[in-house]
CSV table of N, CA, C and O in Angstrom, one decimal:
chain,number,residue,atom,x,y,z
A,1,UNK,N,65.8,-48.0,13.5
A,1,UNK,CA,64.7,-48.2,14.3
A,1,UNK,C,63.7,-47.0,14.0
A,1,UNK,O,64.1,-45.9,13.9
A,2,UNK,N,62.5,-47.4,13.8
A,2,UNK,CA,61.4,-46.5,13.5
A,2,UNK,C,60.4,-46.6,14.6
A,2,UNK,O,60.0,-47.7,15.0
A,3,UNK,N,59.9,-45.5,15.2
A,3,UNK,CA,58.9,-45.5,16.2
A,3,UNK,C,57.6,-45.0,15.7
A,3,UNK,O,57.6,-44.0,15.0
A,4,UNK,N,56.5,-45.7,16.1
A,4,UNK,CA,55.2,-45.2,15.7
A,4,UNK,C,54.4,-45.1,17.0
A,4,UNK,O,54.4,-46.0,17.8
A,5,UNK,N,53.6,-44.0,17.2
A,5,UNK,CA,52.8,-43.9,18.3
A,5,UNK,C,51.5,-44.6,18.1
A,5,UNK,O,51.1,-44.9,17.0
A,6,UNK,N,50.7,-44.7,19.1
A,6,UNK,CA,49.4,-45.3,19.0
A,6,UNK,C,48.5,-44.5,18.1
A,6,UNK,O,47.7,-45.0,17.3
A,7,UNK,N,48.7,-43.2,18.1
A,7,UNK,CA,47.9,-42.3,17.2
A,7,UNK,C,48.3,-42.5,15.8
A,7,UNK,O,47.5,-42.3,14.9
A,8,UNK,N,49.6,-42.8,15.5
A,8,UNK,CA,50.0,-43.1,14.1
A,8,UNK,C,49.3,-44.3,13.6
A,8,UNK,O,48.8,-44.3,12.5
A,9,UNK,N,49.2,-45.3,14.4
A,9,UNK,CA,48.5,-46.6,14.0
A,9,UNK,C,47.0,-46.3,13.8
A,9,UNK,O,46.4,-46.7,12.9
A,10,UNK,N,46.4,-45.5,14.8
A,10,UNK,CA,45.0,-45.2,14.6
A,10,UNK,C,44.7,-44.4,13.4
A,10,UNK,O,43.7,-44.6,12.7
A,11,UNK,N,45.7,-43.5,13.1
A,11,UNK,CA,45.5,-42.7,11.8
A,11,UNK,C,45.5,-43.5,10.6
A,11,UNK,O,44.7,-43.3,9.7
A,12,UNK,N,46.3,-44.5,10.5
A,12,UNK,CA,46.4,-45.4,9.4
A,12,UNK,C,45.1,-46.2,9.3
A,12,UNK,O,44.5,-46.3,8.2
A,13,UNK,N,44.6,-46.7,10.4
A,13,UNK,CA,43.4,-47.5,10.4
A,13,UNK,C,42.1,-46.7,10.3
A,13,UNK,O,41.0,-47.3,10.1
A,14,UNK,N,42.2,-45.4,10.4
A,14,UNK,CA,41.0,-44.6,10.2
A,14,UNK,C,40.5,-44.6,8.8
A,14,UNK,O,39.4,-44.4,8.5
A,15,UNK,N,41.4,-45.0,7.9
A,15,UNK,CA,41.1,-45.2,6.5
A,15,UNK,C,40.1,-46.3,6.3
A,15,UNK,O,39.3,-46.3,5.3
A,16,UNK,N,40.0,-47.2,7.3
A,16,UNK,CA,39.1,-48.4,7.2
A,16,UNK,C,37.9,-48.1,8.1
A,16,UNK,O,37.0,-49.0,8.3
A,17,UNK,N,37.8,-46.9,8.7
A,17,UNK,CA,36.7,-46.5,9.6
A,17,UNK,C,36.7,-47.1,11.0
A,17,UNK,O,35.7,-47.1,11.6
A,18,UNK,N,37.9,-47.4,11.5
A,18,UNK,CA,38.0,-48.0,12.9
A,18,UNK,C,39.1,-47.2,13.6
A,18,UNK,O,40.0,-46.7,13.0
A,19,UNK,N,39.0,-47.2,14.9
A,19,UNK,CA,40.0,-46.5,15.7
A,19,UNK,C,40.3,-47.2,17.0
A,19,UNK,O,41.3,-47.0,17.6
A,20,UNK,N,39.5,-48.2,17.4
A,20,UNK,CA,39.7,-48.9,18.7
A,20,UNK,C,40.6,-50.1,18.4
A,20,UNK,O,40.7,-50.6,17.2
A,21,UNK,N,41.2,-50.7,19.4
A,21,UNK,CA,42.1,-51.8,19.2
A,21,UNK,C,41.2,-53.0,18.7
A,21,UNK,O,41.7,-53.8,17.9
A,22,UNK,N,40.0,-53.2,19.2
A,22,UNK,CA,39.1,-54.2,18.7
A,22,UNK,C,38.8,-54.0,17.3
A,22,UNK,O,38.8,-55.0,16.5
A,23,UNK,N,38.5,-52.8,16.9
A,23,UNK,CA,38.1,-52.5,15.5
A,23,UNK,C,39.3,-52.8,14.6
A,23,UNK,O,39.1,-53.4,13.5
A,24,UNK,N,40.5,-52.5,15.0
A,24,UNK,CA,41.7,-52.7,14.2
A,24,UNK,C,41.9,-54.3,14.1
A,24,UNK,O,42.2,-54.8,13.0
A,25,UNK,N,41.7,-55.0,15.2
A,25,UNK,CA,41.9,-56.5,15.1
A,25,UNK,C,40.8,-57.1,14.2
A,25,UNK,O,41.2,-58.0,13.4
A,26,UNK,N,39.6,-56.6,14.2
A,26,UNK,CA,38.6,-57.1,13.4
A,26,UNK,C,38.9,-56.9,11.9
A,26,UNK,O,38.7,-57.8,11.1
A,27,UNK,N,39.4,-55.7,11.6
A,27,UNK,CA,39.8,-55.4,10.2
A,27,UNK,C,40.9,-56.3,9.7
A,27,UNK,O,40.9,-56.8,8.6
A,28,UNK,N,41.9,-56.4,10.6
A,28,UNK,CA,43.0,-57.3,10.3
A,28,UNK,C,42.5,-58.7,10.0
A,28,UNK,O,42.9,-59.4,9.1
A,29,UNK,N,41.6,-59.2,10.9
A,29,UNK,CA,41.1,-60.6,10.7
A,29,UNK,C,40.3,-60.7,9.4
A,29,UNK,O,40.3,-61.8,8.8
A,30,UNK,N,39.6,-59.7,9.0
A,30,UNK,CA,38.9,-59.7,7.7
A,30,UNK,C,39.9,-59.7,6.5
A,30,UNK,O,39.6,-60.4,5.5
A,31,UNK,N,40.9,-59.0,6.6
A,31,UNK,CA,41.9,-58.9,5.5
A,31,UNK,C,42.9,-60.1,5.4
A,31,UNK,O,43.4,-60.4,4.4
A,32,UNK,N,43.1,-60.7,6.6
A,32,UNK,CA,44.1,-61.8,6.7
A,32,UNK,C,43.3,-63.0,7.2
A,32,UNK,O,43.2,-63.2,8.5
A,33,UNK,N,42.7,-63.8,6.4
A,33,UNK,CA,41.8,-64.9,6.8
A,33,UNK,C,42.5,-65.9,7.8
A,33,UNK,O,41.8,-66.5,8.6
A,34,UNK,N,43.8,-66.0,7.7
A,34,UNK,CA,44.5,-66.9,8.6
A,34,UNK,C,44.4,-66.5,10.1
A,34,UNK,O,44.5,-67.3,11.0
A,35,UNK,N,44.1,-65.2,10.3
A,35,UNK,CA,44.0,-64.6,11.6
A,35,UNK,C,42.5,-64.5,12.1
A,35,UNK,O,42.3,-64.1,13.2
A,36,UNK,N,41.6,-64.7,11.2
A,36,UNK,CA,40.2,-64.5,11.4
A,36,UNK,C,39.7,-65.2,12.7
A,36,UNK,O,39.1,-64.6,13.5
A,37,UNK,N,40.1,-66.4,12.9
A,37,UNK,CA,39.6,-67.2,14.0
A,37,UNK,C,40.3,-66.8,15.3
A,37,UNK,O,39.9,-67.2,16.4
A,38,UNK,N,41.3,-66.0,15.2
A,38,UNK,CA,42.1,-65.6,16.4
A,38,UNK,C,41.6,-64.2,17.0
A,38,UNK,O,42.1,-63.8,18.0
A,39,UNK,N,40.7,-63.6,16.3
A,39,UNK,CA,40.2,-62.3,16.7
A,39,UNK,C,39.4,-62.5,18.0
A,39,UNK,O,38.4,-63.3,18.0
A,40,UNK,N,39.8,-61.9,19.1
A,40,UNK,CA,39.1,-62.1,20.4
A,40,UNK,C,37.8,-61.4,20.4
A,40,UNK,O,37.5,-60.5,19.6
A,41,UNK,N,36.9,-61.8,21.3
A,41,UNK,CA,35.6,-61.1,21.4
A,41,UNK,C,35.8,-59.7,21.9
A,41,UNK,O,36.9,-59.5,22.6
A,42,UNK,N,34.9,-58.9,21.7
A,42,UNK,CA,35.0,-57.5,22.1
A,42,UNK,C,35.1,-57.4,23.7
A,42,UNK,O,34.3,-58.1,24.3
A,43,UNK,N,36.0,-56.7,24.2
A,43,UNK,CA,36.2,-56.6,25.6
A,43,UNK,C,35.2,-55.7,26.3
A,43,UNK,O,34.9,-54.6,25.8
A,44,UNK,N,34.7,-56.1,27.4
A,44,UNK,CA,33.8,-55.3,28.2
A,44,UNK,C,34.7,-54.5,29.2
A,44,UNK,O,35.9,-54.9,29.4
A,45,UNK,N,34.2,-53.3,29.7
A,45,UNK,CA,35.1,-52.5,30.5
A,45,UNK,C,35.7,-53.2,31.7
A,45,UNK,O,36.8,-52.8,32.2
A,46,UNK,N,35.1,-54.2,32.3
A,46,UNK,CA,35.5,-54.9,33.5
A,46,UNK,C,36.5,-56.1,33.1
A,46,UNK,O,37.0,-56.7,34.1
A,47,UNK,N,36.7,-56.4,31.9
A,47,UNK,CA,37.5,-57.5,31.5
A,47,UNK,C,38.9,-57.1,31.2
A,47,UNK,O,39.2,-56.0,30.8
A,48,UNK,N,39.8,-58.0,31.4
A,48,UNK,CA,41.2,-57.8,31.0
A,48,UNK,C,41.4,-58.0,29.5
A,48,UNK,O,40.5,-58.7,28.9
A,49,UNK,N,42.4,-57.4,29.0
A,49,UNK,CA,42.6,-57.6,27.5
A,49,UNK,C,43.0,-59.0,27.2
A,49,UNK,O,43.8,-59.6,27.9
A,50,UNK,N,42.5,-59.6,26.2
A,50,UNK,CA,42.7,-60.9,25.7
A,50,UNK,C,44.2,-61.0,25.3
A,50,UNK,O,44.7,-60.1,24.6
A,51,UNK,N,44.8,-62.1,25.6
A,51,UNK,CA,46.3,-62.3,25.3
A,51,UNK,C,46.5,-62.4,23.8
A,51,UNK,O,47.6,-62.1,23.3
A,52,UNK,N,45.5,-62.7,23.0
A,52,UNK,CA,45.6,-62.8,21.6
A,52,UNK,C,45.7,-61.4,20.9
A,52,UNK,O,46.1,-61.3,19.8
A,53,UNK,N,45.4,-60.4,21.7
A,53,UNK,CA,45.4,-59.0,21.1
A,53,UNK,C,46.8,-58.6,20.7
A,53,UNK,O,47.0,-57.8,19.9
A,54,UNK,N,47.8,-59.2,21.4
A,54,UNK,CA,49.2,-58.9,21.1
A,54,UNK,C,49.6,-59.2,19.6
A,54,UNK,O,50.4,-58.6,19.0
A,55,UNK,N,48.9,-60.3,19.1
A,55,UNK,CA,49.2,-60.7,17.7
A,55,UNK,C,48.7,-59.5,16.8
A,55,UNK,O,49.4,-59.1,15.9
A,56,UNK,N,47.6,-58.9,17.1
A,56,UNK,CA,47.0,-57.9,16.3
A,56,UNK,C,47.8,-56.6,16.5
A,56,UNK,O,47.8,-55.8,15.5
A,57,UNK,N,48.3,-56.3,17.7
A,57,UNK,CA,49.1,-55.2,17.9
A,57,UNK,C,50.4,-55.2,17.0
A,57,UNK,O,50.8,-54.2,16.4
A,58,UNK,N,51.0,-56.4,16.9
A,58,UNK,CA,52.2,-56.6,16.1
A,58,UNK,C,51.9,-56.4,14.6
A,58,UNK,O,52.6,-55.7,13.9
A,59,UNK,N,50.8,-57.0,14.1
A,59,UNK,CA,50.4,-56.9,12.7
A,59,UNK,C,50.0,-55.4,12.4
A,59,UNK,O,50.4,-54.9,11.3
A,60,UNK,N,49.3,-54.8,13.3
A,60,UNK,CA,48.9,-53.4,13.1
A,60,UNK,C,50.2,-52.5,12.9
A,60,UNK,O,50.2,-51.6,12.1
A,61,UNK,N,51.2,-52.8,13.7
A,61,UNK,CA,52.5,-52.0,13.6
A,61,UNK,C,53.1,-52.3,12.3
A,61,UNK,O,53.6,-51.3,11.6
A,62,UNK,N,53.2,-53.5,11.8
A,62,UNK,CA,53.7,-53.9,10.5
A,62,UNK,C,53.0,-53.2,9.4
A,62,UNK,O,53.6,-52.6,8.5
A,63,UNK,N,51.6,-53.2,9.5
A,63,UNK,CA,50.8,-52.5,8.4
A,63,UNK,C,51.0,-51.0,8.4
A,63,UNK,O,51.0,-50.4,7.4
A,64,UNK,N,51.2,-50.5,9.6
A,64,UNK,CA,51.5,-49.0,9.7
A,64,UNK,C,52.8,-48.7,9.0
A,64,UNK,O,52.8,-47.7,8.3
A,65,UNK,N,53.8,-49.5,9.3
A,65,UNK,CA,55.0,-49.3,8.6
A,65,UNK,C,54.8,-49.3,7.1
A,65,UNK,O,55.3,-48.5,6.3
A,66,UNK,N,54.1,-50.3,6.6
A,66,UNK,CA,53.9,-50.5,5.2
A,66,UNK,C,53.2,-49.3,4.6
A,66,UNK,O,53.6,-48.8,3.5
A,67,UNK,N,52.1,-48.8,5.2
A,67,UNK,CA,51.3,-47.7,4.7
A,67,UNK,C,52.1,-46.3,4.8
A,67,UNK,O,52.0,-45.5,3.9
A,68,UNK,N,52.9,-46.1,5.9
A,68,UNK,CA,53.5,-44.8,6.0
A,68,UNK,C,54.9,-44.7,5.3
A,68,UNK,O,55.3,-43.6,4.9
A,69,UNK,N,55.5,-45.9,5.1
A,69,UNK,CA,56.8,-45.8,4.5
A,69,UNK,C,56.8,-46.2,3.0
A,69,UNK,O,57.8,-46.2,2.3
A,70,UNK,N,55.6,-46.5,2.5
A,70,UNK,CA,55.5,-46.9,1.1
A,70,UNK,C,55.9,-45.8,0.2
A,70,UNK,O,55.7,-44.7,0.2
């Protein structure tokens, strides 16, 4: 079992110039066209997080593993 903190994931995606969850989802959607249409709209402060964001959380974790353990 390997644990990664939110800051570990943000550190990996800083290479792409993003640090928010929406920015990370947008980058993943650009890199993986199959997920492009699933990128939720940017959340406003009064809105709940879109349920599709969990997909991008999982992919960001997998990509973090790939970049840090390579």
